[in-house]
Amino acid sequence: MRDIAPDRPTLGVELTPEVPIPTVVDRGVIAEDAGYDGAFISCHYNNRDPFAALARLAGQTDTLHIGPGVANPYELHPVTLASKTATVAELTNGRALFGIGPGDPSTLQNLGLTDERGLRSVLEAFKSAEDLWAGERITHEGTFEANDAGLNFSVPGEIPVYIGGEGPHMCRMSGKHADGLLFNGSHPADLAWASDRVAEGIEDRPSEYDEFELLAYASVSVADDAEAAREAARPPVAYITAGAAPPVLDRHNIDASLAKSIGKKIGAGDFSEAFEAVTPKMIDAFCIAGDLTAVTDQIADVLEQTDGIIIGSPIGPTPEQAIELAATAFEQAH
């Protein structure tokens, strides 16, 4: 999204359709009015359909770039996923984004898809999508199959591809092949590590590719009441902790067995118990949480390591107000 705001870092927001779609759309409109560059609609089977939300949001916004984030190539066939994203591009006259990644293991487990996760499937899916958007027909045999598949409509504009992930191989692959990385993290130590991995991938990046963006896809919780903000951070931090790799847990001195236990509780649908198990140390490691002053300082630290930030769930205990507070914090930070 660098071409949208070339004079400053990128500011985006994650909108989660765990609430009714009209509420998601209202929050997207607030984000556009507050100066956000883009919005990703999160993709989990147990929430409302992200593409239904994107279709509604497309008609209510004029400048906001929007797309799924982060979709995975297992719940939907990659050609179908490419077609749905191309439809967003048509509805927005070229304002589509494409966030794709290996998926959340805690929820994919419910669909029997955990073993499908991997770098190759993500790479093959978005490379095929790029060919389809360019008007080509594809035949593919690999992590998915397609036989002379194509779209029967033209796709306006360019659709930038952002890889959602945090593993070393996914970071390197993003730097080599994608337009950007949505790194699931907010702590400066994690972001510095991700920046180094991306740089390793960029060494092999074709010269004709566009400039790359490293964006912190950060859990943020901001409110006038700092303690209320930290309490609201428990659900997303539980998911992040459960999915964190052992080296990340070690970096923040978090008990791996406790993280595993939280993941099991989420997979079993015991959400209250999972959220209660989140510790202050986990919140400090995996969320930007607090009042406006604290969040401003933390976003400033993030921007020293990245090209921008996506304000992710929960945003705050009152999301509509928090969207505006986060935009204020961003402006003060950069």
CSV table of C-alpha atoms in Angstrom, one decimal:
chain,number,residue,atom,x,y,z
A,1,MET,CA,0.0,0.0,0.0
A,2,ARG,CA,3.0,2.3,-0.3
A,3,ASP,CA,1.6,4.0,-3.4
A,4,ILE,CA,-1.4,5.0,-1.3
A,5,ALA,CA,0.5,7.0,1.3
A,6,PRO,CA,4.1,7.4,-0.1
A,7,ASP,CA,5.0,10.1,2.4
A,8,ARG,CA,4.4,8.1,5.6
A,9,PRO,CA,4.2,4.5,6.8
A,10,THR,CA,1.1,2.4,6.0
A,11,LEU,CA,-1.8,2.4,8.4
A,12,GLY,CA,-4.3,-0.5,8.1
A,13,VAL,CA,-7.0,-2.1,10.3
A,14,GLU,CA,-8.2,-5.7,10.7
A,15,LEU,CA,-12.0,-5.9,10.9
A,16,THR,CA,-13.4,-9.1,12.3
A,17,PRO,CA,-16.8,-10.4,11.3
A,18,GLU,CA,-17.5,-11.9,14.7
A,19,VAL,CA,-20.0,-9.0,14.8
A,20,PRO,CA,-22.8,-8.5,12.3
A,21,ILE,CA,-21.7,-7.4,8.9
A,22,PRO,CA,-23.4,-4.0,9.1
A,23,THR,CA,-21.2,-3.3,12.2
A,24,VAL,CA,-18.1,-4.4,10.3
A,25,VAL,CA,-19.0,-2.0,7.5
A,26,ASP,CA,-19.6,0.9,9.9
A,27,ARG,CA,-16.2,0.3,11.4
A,28,GLY,CA,-14.7,0.3,7.9
A,29,VAL,CA,-16.3,3.6,7.2
A,30,ILE,CA,-14.9,5.0,10.5
A,31,ALA,CA,-11.5,3.8,9.5
A,32,GLU,CA,-11.6,5.5,6.1
A,33,ASP,CA,-12.8,8.7,7.7
A,34,ALA,CA,-9.9,8.4,10.2
A,35,GLY,CA,-7.3,8.2,7.5
A,36,TYR,CA,-6.5,4.5,7.3
A,37,ASP,CA,-5.1,3.2,4.0
A,38,GLY,CA,-6.5,-0.2,4.0
A,39,ALA,CA,-8.7,-2.8,5.8
A,40,PHE,CA,-8.4,-6.6,6.0
A,41,ILE,CA,-11.4,-8.6,6.8
A,42,SER,CA,-10.3,-11.6,8.9
A,43,CYS,CA,-11.2,-15.1,7.7
A,44,HIS,CA,-12.3,-17.8,10.2
A,45,TYR,CA,-15.0,-20.3,9.3
A,46,ASN,CA,-16.7,-19.7,12.7
A,47,ASN,CA,-17.3,-16.0,11.9
A,48,ARG,CA,-19.4,-14.5,9.2
A,49,ASP,CA,-18.4,-14.7,5.6
A,50,PRO,CA,-15.5,-12.2,5.0
A,51,PHE,CA,-16.4,-11.8,1.3
A,52,ALA,CA,-20.0,-10.8,2.1
A,53,ALA,CA,-18.6,-8.2,4.4
A,54,LEU,CA,-16.1,-7.0,1.7
A,55,ALA,CA,-19.0,-6.7,-0.8
A,56,ARG,CA,-20.9,-4.4,1.5
A,57,LEU,CA,-17.8,-2.5,2.5
A,58,ALA,CA,-16.9,-1.9,-1.1
A,59,GLY,CA,-20.1,0.1,-1.7
A,60,GLN,CA,-19.7,2.2,1.4
A,61,THR,CA,-16.1,3.4,0.9
A,62,ASP,CA,-14.3,5.5,-1.7
A,63,THR,CA,-10.6,5.3,-0.9
A,64,LEU,CA,-10.1,2.5,1.5
A,65,HIS,CA,-8.2,-0.5,0.0
A,66,ILE,CA,-9.9,-3.8,1.2
A,67,GLY,CA,-9.4,-7.5,1.0
A,68,PRO,CA,-9.4,-10.8,2.9
A,69,GLY,CA,-6.8,-11.1,5.6
A,70,VAL,CA,-5.7,-13.6,6.2
A,71,ALA,CA,-7.4,-16.2,3.9
A,72,ASN,CA,-5.9,-19.6,3.5
A,73,PRO,CA,-5.9,-22.0,0.4
A,74,TYR,CA,-7.5,-24.9,2.2
A,75,GLU,CA,-11.0,-24.0,3.1
A,76,LEU,CA,-11.6,-22.6,-0.4
A,77,HIS,CA,-10.1,-23.9,-3.7
A,78,PRO,CA,-7.3,-21.4,-4.6
A,79,VAL,CA,-9.0,-20.6,-8.0
A,80,THR,CA,-12.2,-19.8,-6.2
A,81,LEU,CA,-10.4,-17.7,-3.7
A,82,ALA,CA,-8.7,-15.8,-6.5
A,83,SER,CA,-12.1,-15.2,-8.2
A,84,LYS,CA,-13.7,-13.9,-5.0
A,85,THR,CA,-10.8,-11.5,-4.5
A,86,ALA,CA,-11.0,-10.4,-8.1
A,87,THR,CA,-14.7,-9.6,-7.5
A,88,VAL,CA,-13.7,-7.3,-4.7
A,89,ALA,CA,-11.3,-5.6,-7.2
A,90,GLU,CA,-14.2,-5.1,-9.6
A,91,LEU,CA,-16.6,-3.8,-6.9
A,92,THR,CA,-14.0,-1.3,-5.6
A,93,ASN,CA,-12.7,-0.2,-9.0
A,94,GLY,CA,-9.2,-1.5,-8.2
A,95,ARG,CA,-8.9,-1.1,-4.4
A,96,ALA,CA,-8.5,-4.8,-3.6
A,97,LEU,CA,-5.9,-6.4,-1.4
A,98,PHE,CA,-5.1,-10.1,-1.0
A,99,GLY,CA,-4.0,-11.4,2.3
A,100,ILE,CA,-3.1,-15.1,2.3
A,101,GLY,CA,-1.3,-17.4,4.7
A,102,PRO,CA,-1.2,-20.9,6.2
A,103,GLY,CA,-4.2,-20.4,8.4
A,104,ASP,CA,-4.8,-20.6,12.1
A,105,PRO,CA,-4.0,-24.1,13.4
A,106,SER,CA,-6.6,-23.8,16.2
A,107,THR,CA,-9.5,-23.4,13.9
A,108,LEU,CA,-8.3,-25.4,11.0
A,109,GLN,CA,-8.1,-28.3,13.4
A,110,ASN,CA,-11.9,-28.2,13.7
A,111,LEU,CA,-12.1,-28.8,9.9
A,112,GLY,CA,-9.5,-31.6,9.8
A,113,LEU,CA,-7.1,-29.4,7.8
A,114,THR,CA,-4.2,-28.8,10.2
A,115,ASP,CA,-1.9,-31.2,8.3
A,116,GLU,CA,-2.5,-29.3,5.1
A,117,ARG,CA,-0.6,-26.2,6.3
A,118,GLY,CA,2.6,-25.3,4.6
A,119,LEU,CA,4.7,-22.8,2.6
A,120,ARG,CA,4.3,-24.5,-0.8
A,121,SER,CA,0.5,-24.4,-0.7
A,122,VAL,CA,0.5,-20.6,0.0
A,123,LEU,CA,3.1,-19.9,-2.7
A,124,GLU,CA,1.3,-22.0,-5.4
A,125,ALA,CA,-2.1,-20.4,-4.5
A,126,PHE,CA,-1.1,-16.8,-4.8
A,127,LYS,CA,1.2,-17.3,-7.9
A,128,SER,CA,-1.8,-19.0,-9.6
A,129,ALA,CA,-4.1,-16.1,-8.5
A,130,GLU,CA,-1.7,-13.6,-10.1
A,131,ASP,CA,-1.8,-15.5,-13.4
A,132,LEU,CA,-5.6,-15.6,-13.2
A,133,TRP,CA,-5.9,-11.9,-12.5
A,134,ALA,CA,-3.6,-11.3,-15.5
A,135,GLY,CA,-6.2,-13.0,-17.7
A,136,GLU,CA,-4.3,-16.3,-18.1
A,137,ARG,CA,-5.8,-19.8,-17.9
A,138,ILE,CA,-4.0,-22.2,-15.7
A,139,THR,CA,-3.5,-25.9,-15.4
A,140,HIS,CA,-1.9,-26.9,-12.2
A,141,GLU,CA,-0.9,-30.1,-10.3
A,142,GLY,CA,0.7,-29.7,-6.9
A,143,THR,CA,-0.9,-28.8,-3.6
A,144,PHE,CA,-4.1,-28.3,-5.6
A,145,GLU,CA,-5.3,-29.2,-9.0
A,146,ALA,CA,-6.7,-27.1,-11.8
A,147,ASN,CA,-7.4,-27.9,-15.4
A,148,ASP,CA,-7.6,-25.1,-17.9
A,149,ALA,CA,-9.2,-22.8,-15.2
A,150,GLY,CA,-9.7,-19.1,-15.8
A,151,LEU,CA,-11.8,-16.1,-15.0
A,152,ASN,CA,-14.4,-14.8,-17.6
A,153,PHE,CA,-14.1,-11.2,-16.4
A,154,SER,CA,-11.4,-8.6,-16.4
A,155,VAL,CA,-9.8,-7.6,-13.1
A,156,PRO,CA,-9.2,-3.8,-12.6
A,157,GLY,CA,-6.0,-2.6,-11.2
A,158,GLU,CA,-3.2,-4.5,-9.5
A,159,ILE,CA,-4.0,-6.7,-6.5
A,160,PRO,CA,-1.1,-6.6,-4.1
A,161,VAL,CA,-0.4,-9.9,-2.3
A,162,TYR,CA,0.4,-9.9,1.4
A,163,ILE,CA,1.6,-13.1,3.1
A,164,GLY,CA,0.3,-13.6,6.6
A,165,GLY,CA,2.8,-15.5,8.7
A,166,GLU,CA,5.6,-15.5,11.3
A,167,GLY,CA,7.8,-18.5,10.5
A,168,PRO,CA,11.3,-18.0,9.1
A,169,HIS,CA,10.6,-19.7,5.8
A,170,MET,CA,7.3,-17.8,5.3
A,171,CYS,CA,9.1,-14.5,6.0
A,172,ARG,CA,11.9,-15.3,3.5
A,173,MET,CA,9.4,-16.5,0.8
A,174,SER,CA,7.4,-13.3,1.2
A,175,GLY,CA,10.5,-11.2,0.7
A,176,LYS,CA,11.3,-13.1,-2.5
A,177,HIS,CA,7.9,-13.5,-4.1
A,178,ALA,CA,5.1,-11.3,-2.5
A,179,ASP,CA,4.3,-7.6,-2.3
A,180,GLY,CA,4.4,-7.6,1.5
A,181,LEU,CA,4.4,-9.6,4.7
A,182,LEU,CA,1.7,-9.3,7.4
A,183,PHE,CA,3.9,-10.3,10.3
A,184,ASN,CA,1.8,-11.5,13.2
A,185,GLY,CA,3.6,-9.7,15.9
A,186,SER,CA,4.0,-6.4,17.7
A,187,HIS,CA,7.1,-6.7,19.9
A,188,PRO,CA,10.2,-4.9,18.6
A,189,ALA,CA,12.3,-8.0,19.2
A,190,ASP,CA,10.1,-10.2,17.0
A,191,LEU,CA,9.8,-7.5,14.4
A,192,ALA,CA,13.6,-7.1,14.2
A,193,TRP,CA,13.9,-10.8,13.7
A,194,ALA,CA,11.3,-10.8,11.0
A,195,SER,CA,13.0,-7.9,9.2
A,196,ASP,CA,16.2,-9.9,9.1
A,197,ARG,CA,14.4,-12.9,7.6
A,198,VAL,CA,12.7,-10.8,5.0
A,199,ALA,CA,16.0,-9.2,4.0
A,200,GLU,CA,17.3,-12.7,3.3
A,201,GLY,CA,14.4,-13.3,0.9
A,202,ILE,CA,14.8,-10.0,-0.7
A,203,GLU,CA,18.3,-10.9,-1.7
A,204,ASP,CA,16.8,-13.3,-4.3
A,205,ARG,CA,13.9,-11.0,-5.2
A,206,PRO,CA,13.5,-10.4,-9.0
A,207,SER,CA,14.5,-6.9,-9.9
A,208,GLU,CA,11.3,-6.3,-11.8
A,209,TYR,CA,9.1,-6.8,-8.8
A,210,ASP,CA,7.6,-3.8,-7.0
A,211,GLU,CA,8.9,-2.5,-3.7
A,212,PHE,CA,8.2,-4.7,-0.6
A,213,GLU,CA,6.4,-3.8,2.5
A,214,LEU,CA,6.9,-5.3,6.0
A,215,LEU,CA,3.8,-4.6,8.0
A,216,ALA,CA,3.2,-5.5,11.6
A,217,TYR,CA,-0.2,-7.3,11.8
A,218,ALA,CA,-0.4,-6.3,15.4
A,219,SER,CA,-2.9,-7.1,18.1
A,220,VAL,CA,-3.8,-3.7,19.5
A,221,SER,CA,-6.1,-2.7,22.3
A,222,VAL,CA,-6.4,1.0,23.1
A,223,ALA,CA,-8.8,2.9,25.4
A,224,ASP,CA,-8.8,5.8,27.8
A,225,ASP,CA,-8.8,3.1,30.6
A,226,ALA,CA,-5.5,1.3,30.3
A,227,GLU,CA,-6.6,-1.7,32.4
A,228,ALA,CA,-9.8,-2.1,30.3
A,229,ALA,CA,-7.7,-2.1,27.2
A,230,ARG,CA,-5.4,-4.9,28.5
A,231,GLU,CA,-8.4,-7.0,29.6
A,232,ALA,CA,-9.9,-6.7,26.1
A,233,ALA,CA,-6.6,-8.1,24.7
A,234,ARG,CA,-7.0,-11.5,26.3
A,235,PRO,CA,-8.9,-13.3,23.4
A,236,PRO,CA,-6.5,-12.4,20.5
A,237,VAL,CA,-3.5,-12.9,22.7
A,238,ALA,CA,-4.7,-16.4,23.5
A,239,TYR,CA,-4.9,-17.3,19.8
A,240,ILE,CA,-1.5,-15.7,19.2
A,241,THR,CA,0.1,-17.5,22.1
A,242,ALA,CA,-1.4,-20.9,21.1
A,243,GLY,CA,0.0,-20.5,17.5
A,244,ALA,CA,3.5,-19.1,18.5
A,245,ALA,CA,6.5,-21.1,17.5
A,246,PRO,CA,8.7,-22.5,20.3
A,247,PRO,CA,11.6,-20.0,19.5
A,248,VAL,CA,9.1,-17.1,19.9
A,249,LEU,CA,7.9,-18.4,23.2
A,250,ASP,CA,11.5,-18.8,24.3
A,251,ARG,CA,12.3,-15.2,23.2
A,252,HIS,CA,9.6,-13.9,25.6
A,253,ASN,CA,10.2,-16.5,28.4
A,254,ILE,CA,6.7,-17.9,28.0
A,255,ASP,CA,5.9,-21.4,29.2
A,256,ALA,CA,5.4,-23.6,26.1
A,257,SER,CA,3.3,-26.1,28.0
A,258,LEU,CA,0.9,-23.3,29.0
A,259,ALA,CA,0.7,-22.1,25.4
A,260,LYS,CA,-0.1,-25.6,24.3
A,261,SER,CA,-2.8,-25.9,26.9
A,262,ILE,CA,-4.4,-22.6,25.7
A,263,GLY,CA,-4.4,-24.0,22.2
A,264,LYS,CA,-6.1,-27.2,23.3
A,265,LYS,CA,-8.8,-25.2,25.1
A,266,ILE,CA,-9.4,-23.1,22.0
A,267,GLY,CA,-9.6,-26.2,19.8
A,268,ALA,CA,-12.1,-27.7,22.2
A,269,GLY,CA,-14.3,-24.6,22.2
A,270,ASP,CA,-13.4,-23.8,25.9
A,271,PHE,CA,-12.8,-20.1,25.1
A,272,SER,CA,-13.4,-18.6,28.5
A,273,GLU,CA,-10.9,-20.9,30.1
A,274,ALA,CA,-8.4,-20.2,27.3
A,275,PHE,CA,-8.7,-16.4,27.7
A,276,GLU,CA,-8.4,-16.6,31.5
A,277,ALA,CA,-5.2,-18.5,31.2
A,278,VAL,CA,-3.5,-15.5,29.4
A,279,THR,CA,-0.9,-13.9,31.6
A,280,PRO,CA,0.3,-10.3,31.7
A,281,LYS,CA,3.6,-11.4,30.2
A,282,MET,CA,1.8,-12.8,27.2
A,283,ILE,CA,-0.1,-9.5,26.7
A,284,ASP,CA,3.2,-7.6,26.8
A,285,ALA,CA,4.8,-9.9,24.3
A,286,PHE,CA,1.9,-10.2,21.8
A,287,CYS,CA,-0.2,-7.1,22.0
A,288,ILE,CA,0.1,-3.3,22.0
A,289,ALA,CA,-2.2,-2.5,24.9
A,290,GLY,CA,-3.0,0.5,27.1
A,291,ASP,CA,-4.1,4.1,27.0
A,292,LEU,CA,-3.3,6.5,24.2
A,293,THR,CA,0.1,7.5,25.5
A,294,ALA,CA,1.3,3.9,26.0
A,295,VAL,CA,0.0,2.8,22.6
A,296,THR,CA,1.6,5.8,20.9
A,297,ASP,CA,5.0,4.8,22.4
A,298,GLN,CA,4.6,1.2,21.4
A,299,ILE,CA,3.6,2.0,17.8
A,300,ALA,CA,6.6,4.3,17.5
A,301,ASP,CA,8.8,1.3,18.4
A,302,VAL,CA,7.0,-0.8,15.8
A,303,LEU,CA,7.5,1.8,13.1
A,304,GLU,CA,11.3,1.7,13.7
A,305,GLN,CA,11.3,-1.9,12.4
A,306,THR,CA,8.6,-1.9,9.8
A,307,ASP,CA,7.0,0.0,6.9
A,308,GLY,CA,3.7,0.3,8.7
A,309,ILE,CA,1.1,-1.4,11.0
A,310,ILE,CA,-2.2,-3.1,10.7
A,311,ILE,CA,-4.3,-2.4,13.8
A,312,GLY,CA,-5.5,-5.9,14.6
A,313,SER,CA,-8.1,-7.4,16.9
A,314,PRO,CA,-9.4,-6.5,19.4
A,315,ILE,CA,-8.6,-2.8,18.6
A,316,GLY,CA,-10.0,-1.9,21.9
A,317,PRO,CA,-12.9,-2.6,24.4
A,318,THR,CA,-15.0,-0.1,22.3
A,319,PRO,CA,-13.8,-0.7,18.7
A,320,GLU,CA,-15.4,2.3,17.1
A,321,GLN,CA,-13.7,4.7,19.5
A,322,ALA,CA,-10.5,2.6,19.4
A,323,ILE,CA,-10.2,2.8,15.6
A,324,GLU,CA,-10.0,6.6,16.0
A,325,LEU,CA,-7.7,6.4,19.0
A,326,ALA,CA,-5.3,4.1,17.2
A,327,ALA,CA,-5.2,6.5,14.2
A,328,THR,CA,-4.3,9.3,16.6
A,329,ALA,CA,-1.6,7.2,18.2
A,330,PHE,CA,-0.2,6.3,14.7
A,331,GLU,CA,-0.1,10.0,13.7
A,332,GLN,CA,1.7,11.0,16.9
A,333,ALA,CA,4.1,8.0,16.6
A,334,HIS,CA,5.3,8.6,13.1
